[in-house]
């Protein structure tokens, strides 16, 4: 089983770190593909768009103890787009919260990897998601709790761009600014596709950075697949401690598997056998 | 003379009593003056979180706090908690986080605001969620005591309180009050009325009137609708040929529904449900609403007489 030694990663210089992280991402993409293919259900597109961000976050920023998942002073990570669970399960297995064989339980009765991430089932999962638009409010509660505890722990929330069509997300954006929670950090996986089609055909979001900054947040945009930009962006997020901040990551839905890229069909569909085999080859797996 | 008090005041007092526990956090959605969480805010502003007019956000902020070891008490009008139903369902009940929701101004008794504010379905809605405790106490003292008991619960809860003053039923610190245990307030040999909330005092009033015309009627305060006190229901159904539930709530899914579901499995006892008959209210004073909806003291009296004549 492959479990990373995070302390070794932290000793690397940036260029070597980027190479390592990209390799971890590749392995996670293989996991995502295998989970969705095996279950013949699930959400590959959003898992592939978010995975570079998750890998960098877990490997370089988050404070946690794999042998004590409930450690009260851990940083929180809330995957609000909880359907993109294969991505999270994959990185949780890489850092050691769950075992590689647990990934096989994805969507299976009795398995710890539920279809949508669930804090009651999976060690390392901080929020039971699956219904969009809920994670930021929950994260605000976690951030306020950290403040009440006088703790330096941070609360990271990942949202999808389609998800911010939910009005209650904007209640949470407004409330987070009102309460000035500098320890609340959002990563927006802006992959431009939602369930039915491209975001722009369903409900246009227009200028997301401008909207968010008009609510008084700190805002930065990056390429969500460029590991150098991701590392810089996550450092920016971590060091913004006075106001809530959002890192808007422009990503490609289905990134890394050509026929899934920018293809709304693979928001929530599994590949067939032929597609699976060609995807494995693309990801460098020797059949 | 009977003292009058509003159950929402009991909620406000309970929050103050619990303030010594630093894990208690109060959340408001611009109705603290109405639900009486404002009393806590005045003394403990640092542990009171304003969520503006945004109930959906409030419920999940409370869930986040609960997941971090805090004991959040979130209140708004009963009707507005319903706007955040799915947040409560998926973000609170499903992960079984100890968030305690108080919906004040519940029922048609809330009066002149009209039907938009008269929640007649809240108890049914929250009762249908796994893990939830659901309560509707009848006066300020029982609300205070039962709310304080919630601190010892590891599950989420919904408590409906009322806006308007009704006769005080309990003394402070009544040893009979316990979450999940109904209280026999008045013994009687002919029939038992099982009531909750503002209808408890109406049921006592009806029982007294009935006594004067020769009927001996028991009255039970079933302040906890979930988990319903099945031991007490067993006792009542073995002692009486008929039971009557009384609530300021739709007869579908509330106290009457809960008692009916239980009795239907094991008892031949006749059950009559007095409640709002699947319709919305309108603007009117509390007493006018009860009359309009056929849930007034006189309606209880008439139903008791009718049912007793049927089972004789």
Coordinates of C-alpha atoms in Angstrom, one line a residue:
Chain A
X1 CA 0.0 0.0 0.0
X2 CA 1.2 3.5 -0.9
X3 CA 1.0 5.9 2.0
X4 CA 3.0 9.1 1.7
X5 CA 5.5 10.3 4.2
X6 CA 4.4 13.9 4.5
X7 CA 7.4 14.9 6.5
X8 CA 9.7 13.9 3.6
X9 CA 7.6 15.9 1.2
X10 CA 8.0 19.0 3.3
X11 CA 11.8 18.8 3.0
X12 CA 11.7 19.1 -0.8
X13 CA 12.4 22.3 -2.7
X14 CA 9.5 23.6 -4.7
X15 CA 10.4 22.1 -8.1
X16 CA 10.9 18.7 -6.7
X17 CA 7.7 19.0 -4.6
X18 CA 5.7 19.9 -7.7
X19 CA 7.0 16.8 -9.4
X20 CA 6.1 14.7 -6.4
X21 CA 2.6 16.2 -6.1
X22 CA 1.9 15.7 -9.8
X23 CA 2.8 12.1 -9.5
X24 CA 0.5 11.7 -6.4
X25 CA -2.3 13.4 -8.4
X26 CA -1.8 10.9 -11.3
X27 CA -2.1 8.0 -8.8
X28 CA -5.3 9.6 -7.4
X29 CA -6.8 10.0 -10.9
X30 CA -6.2 6.2 -11.4
X31 CA -8.1 5.6 -8.1
X32 CA -10.9 7.8 -9.1
X33 CA -11.3 6.1 -12.4
X34 CA -11.2 2.6 -10.8
X35 CA -13.7 3.5 -8.1
X36 CA -16.2 4.9 -10.6
X37 CA -15.7 2.1 -13.1
X38 CA -16.1 -0.6 -10.4
X39 CA -19.2 1.0 -9.0
X40 CA -20.5 1.8 -12.5
X41 CA -21.8 5.0 -10.9
X42 CA -20.5 8.2 -9.4
X43 CA -19.0 11.5 -10.3
X44 CA -15.7 11.3 -12.2
X45 CA -15.7 14.8 -13.8
X46 CA -15.7 16.8 -10.6
X47 CA -13.3 14.4 -8.8
X48 CA -10.8 14.9 -11.6
X49 CA -11.2 18.7 -11.6
X50 CA -10.6 19.0 -7.9
X51 CA -7.9 16.4 -7.4
X52 CA -4.8 18.6 -8.0
X53 CA -6.1 21.1 -5.4
X54 CA -6.9 18.3 -2.9
X55 CA -3.5 16.7 -3.3
X56 CA -1.7 20.0 -2.7
X57 CA -3.9 20.9 0.2
X58 CA -3.5 17.6 2.1
X59 CA 0.2 17.2 1.4
X60 CA 1.3 20.8 2.1
X61 CA -1.2 22.7 4.2
X62 CA -3.7 20.7 6.3
X63 CA -3.0 20.0 10.0
X64 CA -4.2 16.6 10.9
X65 CA -3.3 13.3 12.7
X66 CA -4.1 10.2 10.7
X67 CA -4.0 8.1 13.9
X68 CA -6.4 10.5 15.6
X69 CA -9.0 11.6 13.0
X70 CA -11.1 13.3 15.7
X71 CA -8.2 15.4 17.1
X72 CA -10.1 18.5 18.1
X73 CA -7.4 20.9 16.9
X74 CA -7.1 19.6 13.4
X75 CA -7.8 21.8 10.5
X76 CA -11.2 21.1 9.0
X77 CA -11.7 20.3 5.4
X78 CA -15.3 20.4 4.1
X79 CA -16.0 19.0 0.7
X80 CA -19.2 20.8 0.1
X81 CA -19.5 19.3 -3.5
X82 CA -19.8 16.0 -1.7
X83 CA -20.7 14.0 -4.8
X84 CA -17.0 14.4 -5.9
X85 CA -16.2 11.9 -3.2
X86 CA -13.8 9.6 -5.1
X87 CA -11.3 12.5 -5.2
X88 CA -11.4 12.9 -1.5
X89 CA -11.4 9.2 -0.7
X90 CA -8.3 8.8 -2.9
X91 CA -6.3 11.5 -1.1
X92 CA -7.5 10.2 2.3
X93 CA -6.1 6.8 1.4
X94 CA -2.8 8.3 0.3
X95 CA -2.3 10.2 3.5
X96 CA -3.4 7.1 5.5
X97 CA -6.8 8.0 7.0
X98 CA -8.3 5.0 5.2
X99 CA -6.8 1.9 3.5
X100 CA -6.5 1.4 -0.2
X101 CA -8.9 -1.5 0.0
X102 CA -11.5 0.8 1.5
X103 CA -11.7 2.5 -1.9
X104 CA -13.2 -0.7 -3.2
X105 CA -16.2 -0.2 -0.9
X106 CA -17.2 3.0 -2.7
X107 CA -21.0 2.9 -3.1
X108 CA -21.2 -0.6 -1.7
X109 CA -23.5 -1.7 1.1
X110 CA -21.6 -1.8 4.4
X111 CA -18.7 0.2 2.8
X112 CA -17.0 3.2 4.5
X113 CA -16.9 5.1 1.2
X114 CA -20.4 6.3 0.8
X115 CA -21.7 7.6 -2.5
X116 CA -21.5 11.1 -1.1
X117 CA -19.0 11.9 1.6
X118 CA -20.3 11.2 5.1
X119 CA -18.6 12.0 8.4
X120 CA -20.3 9.1 10.1
X121 CA -18.7 6.6 7.8
X122 CA -15.2 7.7 6.8
X123 CA -12.3 8.7 9.1
X124 CA -11.0 12.0 8.0
X125 CA -14.3 13.3 6.6
X126 CA -15.5 16.4 8.5
X127 CA -18.9 16.9 7.0
X128 CA -21.7 14.8 5.6
X129 CA -22.3 16.5 2.3
X130 CA -24.3 15.4 -0.8
X131 CA -26.8 18.2 -0.8
X132 CA -25.2 21.2 -2.5
X133 CA -24.9 24.6 -0.9
X134 CA -24.4 23.5 2.7
X135 CA -20.7 23.2 3.3
X136 CA -19.8 26.9 3.6
X137 CA -22.4 27.5 6.4
X138 CA -21.1 24.4 8.2
X139 CA -17.6 25.6 7.7
X140 CA -18.5 29.0 9.1
X141 CA -19.7 27.2 12.3
X142 CA -16.4 25.3 12.5
X143 CA -14.5 28.6 12.0
X144 CA -16.5 30.3 14.7
X145 CA -15.9 27.3 17.0
X146 CA -12.1 27.6 16.4
X147 CA -12.3 31.3 17.4
X148 CA -14.2 30.5 20.5
X149 CA -11.6 27.9 21.4
X150 CA -8.8 30.5 20.8
X151 CA -7.4 27.9 18.3
X152 CA -5.2 28.7 15.3
X153 CA -6.8 25.8 13.4
X154 CA -8.2 26.7 9.9
X155 CA -11.4 25.7 8.2
X156 CA -11.1 24.9 4.5
X157 CA -14.2 24.5 2.4
X158 CA -14.3 23.4 -1.2
X159 CA -17.3 24.5 -3.3
X160 CA -18.1 23.8 -6.9
X161 CA -19.1 26.7 -9.3
X162 CA -22.4 25.2 -10.1
X163 CA -23.1 24.9 -6.4
X164 CA -23.0 28.6 -5.8
X165 CA -26.2 28.9 -7.7
X166 CA -27.8 27.8 -4.4
X167 CA -29.0 31.0 -2.7
X168 CA -28.0 29.9 0.8
X169 CA -24.3 29.9 -0.2
X170 CA -24.6 33.7 -0.5
X171 CA -26.2 33.8 3.0
X172 CA -23.0 32.1 4.2
X173 CA -20.7 34.4 2.2
X174 CA -22.5 37.4 3.7
X175 CA -22.4 36.0 7.3
X176 CA -18.7 35.0 7.0
X177 CA -17.8 38.5 6.2
X178 CA -20.0 39.9 8.9
X179 CA -18.3 37.7 11.5
X180 CA -14.9 38.4 10.0
X181 CA -13.7 34.8 10.2
X182 CA -10.1 35.0 8.8
X183 CA -9.7 31.3 9.5
X184 CA -12.3 30.4 6.9
X185 CA -10.8 29.6 3.6
X186 CA -12.7 28.6 0.5
X187 CA -11.4 26.9 -2.6
X188 CA -13.8 27.2 -5.6
X189 CA -13.4 24.4 -8.1
X190 CA -14.5 26.3 -11.1
X191 CA -14.9 23.6 -13.7
X192 CA -17.7 25.3 -15.6
X193 CA -19.9 22.2 -15.8
X194 CA -22.9 21.1 -13.7
X195 CA -25.2 18.1 -13.8
X196 CA -27.2 18.9 -16.9
X197 CA -24.8 20.9 -19.0
X198 CA -22.4 23.8 -18.9
X199 CA -22.9 26.2 -16.1
X200 CA -23.5 29.0 -18.6
X201 CA -26.5 27.2 -20.1
X202 CA -28.1 26.5 -16.7
X203 CA -27.6 29.7 -14.7
X204 CA -24.8 32.1 -15.6
X205 CA -22.7 33.3 -12.8
X206 CA -21.1 36.2 -14.5
X207 CA -18.1 37.7 -12.8
X208 CA -17.5 35.4 -9.8
X209 CA -14.4 37.2 -8.4
X210 CA -16.2 40.5 -8.6
X211 CA -19.3 39.1 -6.9
X212 CA -17.3 37.5 -4.1
X213 CA -15.1 40.6 -3.5
X214 CA -18.2 42.8 -3.4
X215 CA -19.2 40.8 -0.4
X216 CA -16.0 41.9 1.3
X217 CA -13.9 38.7 0.9
X218 CA -10.3 38.4 -0.2
X219 CA -10.2 36.9 -3.6
X220 CA -7.5 35.3 -5.8
X221 CA -7.7 33.4 -9.1
X222 CA -5.4 30.6 -10.2
X223 CA -5.1 27.8 -12.7
X224 CA -6.4 24.8 -10.7
X225 CA -4.2 22.3 -12.5
X226 CA -0.9 24.3 -12.4
X227 CA 0.8 22.9 -9.3
X228 CA 3.1 26.0 -8.9
X229 CA 0.1 28.3 -8.9
X230 CA -1.9 26.0 -6.6
X231 CA 1.0 26.0 -4.0
X232 CA 1.2 29.8 -4.2
X233 CA -2.6 30.1 -4.0
X234 CA -2.8 27.8 -0.9
X235 CA 0.0 29.8 0.8
X236 CA -2.0 33.0 0.0
X237 CA -5.1 31.4 1.5
X238 CA -3.3 30.3 4.6
X239 CA -1.7 33.7 5.2
X240 CA -5.0 35.6 4.9
X241 CA -6.1 35.7 8.5
X242 CA -8.1 38.8 8.9
X243 CA -10.9 38.2 6.5
X244 CA -12.4 35.2 4.9
X245 CA -10.8 34.4 1.6
X246 CA -11.6 32.5 -1.5
X247 CA -9.2 30.9 -4.0
X248 CA -11.0 30.6 -7.3
X249 CA -9.4 27.7 -9.1
X250 CA -10.1 27.6 -12.8
X251 CA -10.2 23.9 -13.6
X252 CA -11.2 21.4 -16.4
X253 CA -14.0 19.0 -15.6
X254 CA -12.7 15.5 -16.2
X255 CA -9.1 16.7 -16.3
X256 CA -6.6 14.0 -17.2
X257 CA -8.8 11.7 -19.2
X258 CA -9.3 13.2 -22.7
X259 CA -12.8 12.0 -23.5
X260 CA -14.1 13.2 -20.1
X261 CA -12.5 16.6 -20.3
X262 CA -15.0 19.4 -20.7
X263 CA -17.7 16.8 -21.3
X264 CA -20.9 17.3 -19.3
X265 CA -21.7 13.6 -19.8
X266 CA -19.0 12.6 -17.3
X267 CA -20.3 14.8 -14.5
X268 CA -22.1 11.8 -13.2
X269 CA -21.5 8.8 -15.4
X270 CA -19.1 5.8 -15.3
X271 CA -17.0 4.8 -18.3
X272 CA -17.7 1.6 -20.1
X273 CA -15.0 -1.1 -20.4
X274 CA -13.5 0.2 -23.6
X275 CA -13.4 3.8 -22.2
X276 CA -11.9 2.5 -19.0
X277 CA -9.1 0.7 -20.7
X278 CA -8.2 3.7 -22.8
X279 CA -8.3 6.0 -19.7
X280 CA -6.0 3.7 -17.8
X281 CA -3.5 4.0 -20.7
X282 CA -3.8 7.8 -20.7
X283 CA -3.1 7.8 -17.0
X284 CA 0.1 5.7 -17.6
X285 CA -1.2 2.4 -16.3
X286 CA 0.4 -0.5 -18.2
X287 CA -2.4 -3.1 -18.7
Chain B
X1 CA -56.1 33.3 40.3
X2 CA -54.1 31.3 37.8
X3 CA -50.9 33.1 36.6
X4 CA -50.4 33.6 32.9
X5 CA -47.1 33.1 31.1
X6 CA -45.8 32.4 27.6
X7 CA -43.7 29.3 27.0
X8 CA -41.3 31.3 24.9
X9 CA -40.2 33.1 28.1
X10 CA -39.2 29.7 29.5
X11 CA -36.9 29.2 26.6
X12 CA -35.3 32.6 27.2
X13 CA -34.9 31.8 30.9
X14 CA -33.4 28.4 30.1
X15 CA -30.7 29.9 28.0
X16 CA -29.7 32.2 30.9
X17 CA -29.7 29.2 33.3
X18 CA -27.4 27.2 31.0
X19 CA -25.0 30.1 30.4
X20 CA -22.6 28.7 33.0
X21 CA -21.8 26.0 30.5
X22 CA -19.4 27.7 28.2
X23 CA -20.2 25.3 25.4
X24 CA -23.7 26.8 25.1
X25 CA -23.9 29.0 22.1
X26 CA -27.0 30.9 21.0
X27 CA -27.9 31.6 17.4
X28 CA -30.5 34.1 16.2
X29 CA -32.1 35.0 12.8
X30 CA -33.4 38.5 13.6
X31 CA -36.1 37.3 15.9
X32 CA -34.3 37.1 19.2
X33 CA -36.7 39.7 20.7
X34 CA -39.5 37.4 19.9
X35 CA -38.1 34.0 20.8
X36 CA -36.5 35.5 23.9
X37 CA -32.9 34.6 23.1
X38 CA -32.3 38.3 23.3
X39 CA -32.0 37.9 27.1
X40 CA -28.9 35.7 26.5
X41 CA -27.5 38.1 23.9
X42 CA -27.8 41.0 26.3
X43 CA -25.6 39.2 28.9
X44 CA -23.4 37.0 26.6
X45 CA -22.9 38.8 23.3
X46 CA -19.7 36.9 22.6
X47 CA -21.6 33.6 22.7
X48 CA -24.5 34.8 20.6
X49 CA -24.3 34.5 16.8
X50 CA -26.4 36.7 14.7
X51 CA -27.3 35.1 11.4
X52 CA -29.4 37.9 10.0
X53 CA -32.6 36.9 8.2
X54 CA -31.0 33.7 7.0
X55 CA -32.3 30.5 8.6
X56 CA -30.7 28.1 6.2
X57 CA -27.3 29.4 7.0
X58 CA -28.1 29.5 10.7
X59 CA -29.0 25.8 11.0
X60 CA -25.7 24.8 9.4
X61 CA -23.6 27.2 11.3
X62 CA -25.1 25.6 14.4
X63 CA -24.2 22.2 13.0
X64 CA -20.6 23.2 12.4
X65 CA -20.4 24.5 16.0
X66 CA -21.9 21.2 17.3
X67 CA -19.4 19.2 15.3
X68 CA -16.7 21.2 17.1
X69 CA -18.0 20.3 20.6
X70 CA -20.3 23.2 21.2
X71 CA -24.0 23.0 22.2
X72 CA -25.8 25.4 19.9
X73 CA -29.4 26.6 20.6
X74 CA -30.9 28.2 17.4
X75 CA -34.2 29.9 17.4
X76 CA -36.6 31.6 15.1
X77 CA -40.3 31.4 14.4
X78 CA -41.5 27.8 14.1
X79 CA -42.6 28.6 10.5
X80 CA -39.2 29.9 9.5
X81 CA -37.3 26.8 10.8
X82 CA -39.2 25.0 8.1
X83 CA -37.5 27.1 5.4
X84 CA -34.3 25.3 6.5
X85 CA -35.9 21.9 6.7
X86 CA -33.4 20.3 4.3
X87 CA -30.5 21.8 6.2
X88 CA -31.9 20.4 9.4
X89 CA -32.5 17.0 7.7
X90 CA -29.1 16.6 6.0
X91 CA -26.9 18.8 8.1
X92 CA -28.1 18.2 11.6
X93 CA -30.4 15.1 11.9
X94 CA -28.5 12.8 9.5
X95 CA -25.1 13.3 11.2
X96 CA -26.9 13.3 14.6
X97 CA -25.4 16.6 15.8
X98 CA -26.7 18.0 19.0
X99 CA -28.2 21.2 17.7
X100 CA -31.3 22.4 19.6
X101 CA -33.8 24.3 17.5
X102 CA -36.6 26.3 19.1
X103 CA -39.5 27.4 16.9
X104 CA -41.5 30.0 18.7
X105 CA -44.9 31.4 17.7
X106 CA -46.0 28.0 16.7
X107 CA -49.6 27.0 15.9
X108 CA -52.7 29.0 15.1
X109 CA -52.7 30.4 18.6
X110 CA -50.0 32.8 17.5
X111 CA -52.9 34.8 16.1
X112 CA -53.3 38.0 14.1
X113 CA -50.2 37.7 11.8
X114 CA -52.4 35.2 9.9
X115 CA -51.7 31.9 8.3
X116 CA -48.2 32.7 7.0
X117 CA -46.9 32.7 10.6
X118 CA -49.2 29.9 11.9
X119 CA -47.1 26.8 11.7
X120 CA -49.5 23.8 11.8
X121 CA -47.1 21.2 10.4
X122 CA -43.8 21.7 12.3
X123 CA -44.2 18.9 14.7
X124 CA -45.1 16.5 11.9
X125 CA -42.2 17.5 9.9
X126 CA -39.6 17.2 12.6
X127 CA -41.1 14.0 14.0
X128 CA -40.4 12.3 10.7
X129 CA -36.7 12.9 11.0
X130 CA -34.6 10.1 12.5
X131 CA -32.6 11.1 15.6
X132 CA -34.8 14.2 16.4
X133 CA -36.4 14.8 19.8
X134 CA -39.6 16.8 19.4
X135 CA -41.2 18.7 22.2
X136 CA -44.1 21.2 22.7
X137 CA -44.2 22.2 26.4
X138 CA -47.3 23.9 27.8
X139 CA -46.0 26.7 29.9
X140 CA -42.9 28.7 30.7
X141 CA -41.7 26.7 33.7
X142 CA -41.9 23.3 31.8
X143 CA -40.3 24.8 28.8
X144 CA -37.4 26.1 30.9
X145 CA -36.9 22.8 32.6
X146 CA -37.2 20.6 29.5
X147 CA -34.9 22.9 27.5
X148 CA -32.2 22.7 30.2
X149 CA -32.5 18.9 30.1
X150 CA -31.6 19.0 26.4
X151 CA -28.0 19.8 27.4
X152 CA -27.7 16.2 28.5
X153 CA -29.0 14.9 25.1
X154 CA -26.5 13.9 22.4
X155 CA -29.2 14.1 19.7
X156 CA -30.7 17.2 18.0
X157 CA -34.1 18.5 19.0
X158 CA -37.0 20.7 17.9
X159 CA -39.0 22.5 20.6
X160 CA -42.1 24.5 19.7
X161 CA -42.9 27.4 22.0
X162 CA -45.9 29.7 21.9
X163 CA -46.1 33.5 21.6
X164 CA -49.1 34.2 23.8
X165 CA -49.6 33.8 27.5
X166 CA -51.5 30.8 28.8
X167 CA -52.2 29.6 32.4
X168 CA -49.1 28.4 34.1
X169 CA -49.4 24.7 34.8
X170 CA -46.1 23.8 36.6
X171 CA -44.2 25.1 39.6
X172 CA -40.5 25.8 39.1
X173 CA -38.5 22.6 39.1
X174 CA -41.3 20.1 39.0
X175 CA -39.8 16.7 39.6
X176 CA -42.3 15.1 37.2
X177 CA -40.8 16.8 34.2
X178 CA -38.5 14.6 32.1
X179 CA -37.9 14.5 28.3
X180 CA -39.9 11.6 26.9
X181 CA -42.2 11.2 29.9
X182 CA -45.8 12.5 29.8
X183 CA -47.3 13.9 33.0
X184 CA -50.8 13.0 34.3
X185 CA -51.9 16.4 35.4
X186 CA -55.4 15.4 36.4
X187 CA -56.7 11.9 37.2
X188 CA -60.1 10.9 36.0
X189 CA -62.1 7.7 35.6
X190 CA -64.1 8.1 32.4
X191 CA -61.7 9.2 29.7
X192 CA -58.3 10.7 29.2
X193 CA -57.3 13.7 27.2
X194 CA -53.7 13.7 25.9
X195 CA -52.7 17.3 25.0
X196 CA -49.6 19.3 24.3
X197 CA -48.6 23.0 24.2
X198 CA -51.2 25.6 24.6
X199 CA -54.0 23.0 24.4
X200 CA -53.0 21.6 27.8
X201 CA -54.6 24.4 29.8
X202 CA -57.6 24.3 27.5
X203 CA -57.9 20.6 28.2
X204 CA -57.8 21.2 31.9
X205 CA -60.4 23.9 31.6
X206 CA -62.6 21.5 29.6
X207 CA -62.1 18.8 32.2
X208 CA -63.2 21.2 35.0
X209 CA -66.3 22.1 33.0
X210 CA -67.0 18.4 32.3
X211 CA -66.6 17.7 36.0
X212 CA -69.3 20.1 36.8
X213 CA -71.7 18.2 34.6
X214 CA -70.7 14.8 36.0
X215 CA -67.8 13.6 33.8
X216 CA -64.6 12.5 35.3
X217 CA -61.8 13.3 32.8
X218 CA -58.0 12.8 33.1
X219 CA -55.6 15.2 31.4
X220 CA -52.1 14.3 30.3
X221 CA -49.4 16.7 29.3
X222 CA -47.6 14.9 26.5
X223 CA -44.9 17.6 26.2
X224 CA -42.5 15.2 24.3
X225 CA -44.0 14.1 21.0
X226 CA -40.9 12.2 20.0
X227 CA -40.0 9.9 21.5
X228 CA -43.6 9.4 22.6
X229 CA -44.1 8.0 26.0
X230 CA -45.2 4.5 25.1
X231 CA -45.3 3.2 28.7
X232 CA -47.8 5.9 29.5
X233 CA -49.8 5.2 26.4
X234 CA -49.9 1.5 27.3
X235 CA -51.3 2.4 30.8
X236 CA -53.8 4.8 29.4
X237 CA -55.1 2.5 26.7
X238 CA -55.5 -0.4 29.2
X239 CA -57.3 1.9 31.7
X240 CA -59.7 3.8 29.3
X241 CA -62.0 2.7 26.5
X242 CA -61.3 5.9 24.7
X243 CA -58.6 8.6 24.4
X244 CA -58.7 12.0 23.0
X245 CA -55.7 13.9 21.7
X246 CA -55.7 17.7 21.6
X247 CA -53.2 19.9 19.7
X248 CA -52.9 23.3 18.0
X249 CA -51.5 21.5 14.9
X250 CA -52.7 19.7 11.9
X251 CA -54.4 16.4 12.9
X252 CA -52.1 14.8 10.3
X253 CA -48.7 13.8 11.7
X254 CA -48.6 15.6 15.1
X255 CA -49.4 14.4 18.6
X256 CA -52.7 12.8 17.4
X257 CA -50.8 11.1 14.5
X258 CA -48.1 9.9 16.8
X259 CA -50.6 8.4 19.4
X260 CA -52.6 6.9 16.6
X261 CA -49.6 5.2 15.0
X262 CA -48.7 3.6 18.3
X263 CA -52.2 2.5 19.4
X264 CA -53.0 1.1 16.0
X265 CA -50.4 -1.6 16.6
X266 CA -51.6 -3.0 19.9
X267 CA -54.8 -1.5 21.2
X268 CA -58.5 -1.5 20.6
X269 CA -58.8 1.8 22.4
X270 CA -60.9 4.3 20.5
X271 CA -59.0 7.4 19.6
X272 CA -60.4 10.8 18.7
X273 CA -58.0 13.5 17.5
X274 CA -58.8 17.2 18.1
X275 CA -56.6 19.4 16.0
X276 CA -56.5 21.7 13.0
X277 CA -58.4 19.7 10.3
X278 CA -56.0 20.0 7.4
X279 CA -56.6 23.6 6.6
X280 CA -54.7 26.9 7.0
X281 CA -55.7 29.6 9.6
X282 CA -56.2 33.3 9.1
X283 CA -55.8 36.5 11.1
X284 CA -57.6 36.5 14.4
X285 CA -57.1 36.6 18.1
X286 CA -55.8 33.4 19.7
X287 CA -59.2 32.5 21.2
X288 CA -61.0 33.3 17.9
X289 CA -58.6 31.0 16.0
X290 CA -59.3 28.1 18.3
X291 CA -63.0 28.6 17.9
X292 CA -62.7 29.0 14.1
X293 CA -60.8 25.8 13.8
X294 CA -63.0 23.8 16.3
X295 CA -60.3 23.3 18.8
X296 CA -61.6 25.5 21.6
X297 CA -62.5 24.5 25.2
X298 CA -66.1 24.0 24.1
X299 CA -65.1 21.8 21.2
X300 CA -63.1 19.6 23.7
X301 CA -66.1 19.4 26.0
X302 CA -68.5 18.4 23.2
X303 CA -66.1 15.8 21.9
X304 CA -65.6 14.2 25.3
X305 CA -69.3 14.0 25.9
X306 CA -69.9 12.5 22.4
X307 CA -67.1 9.9 22.8
X308 CA -68.2 8.9 26.3
X309 CA -71.7 8.3 25.0
X310 CA -70.3 6.2 22.2
X311 CA -68.3 3.9 24.3
X312 CA -70.8 3.4 27.1

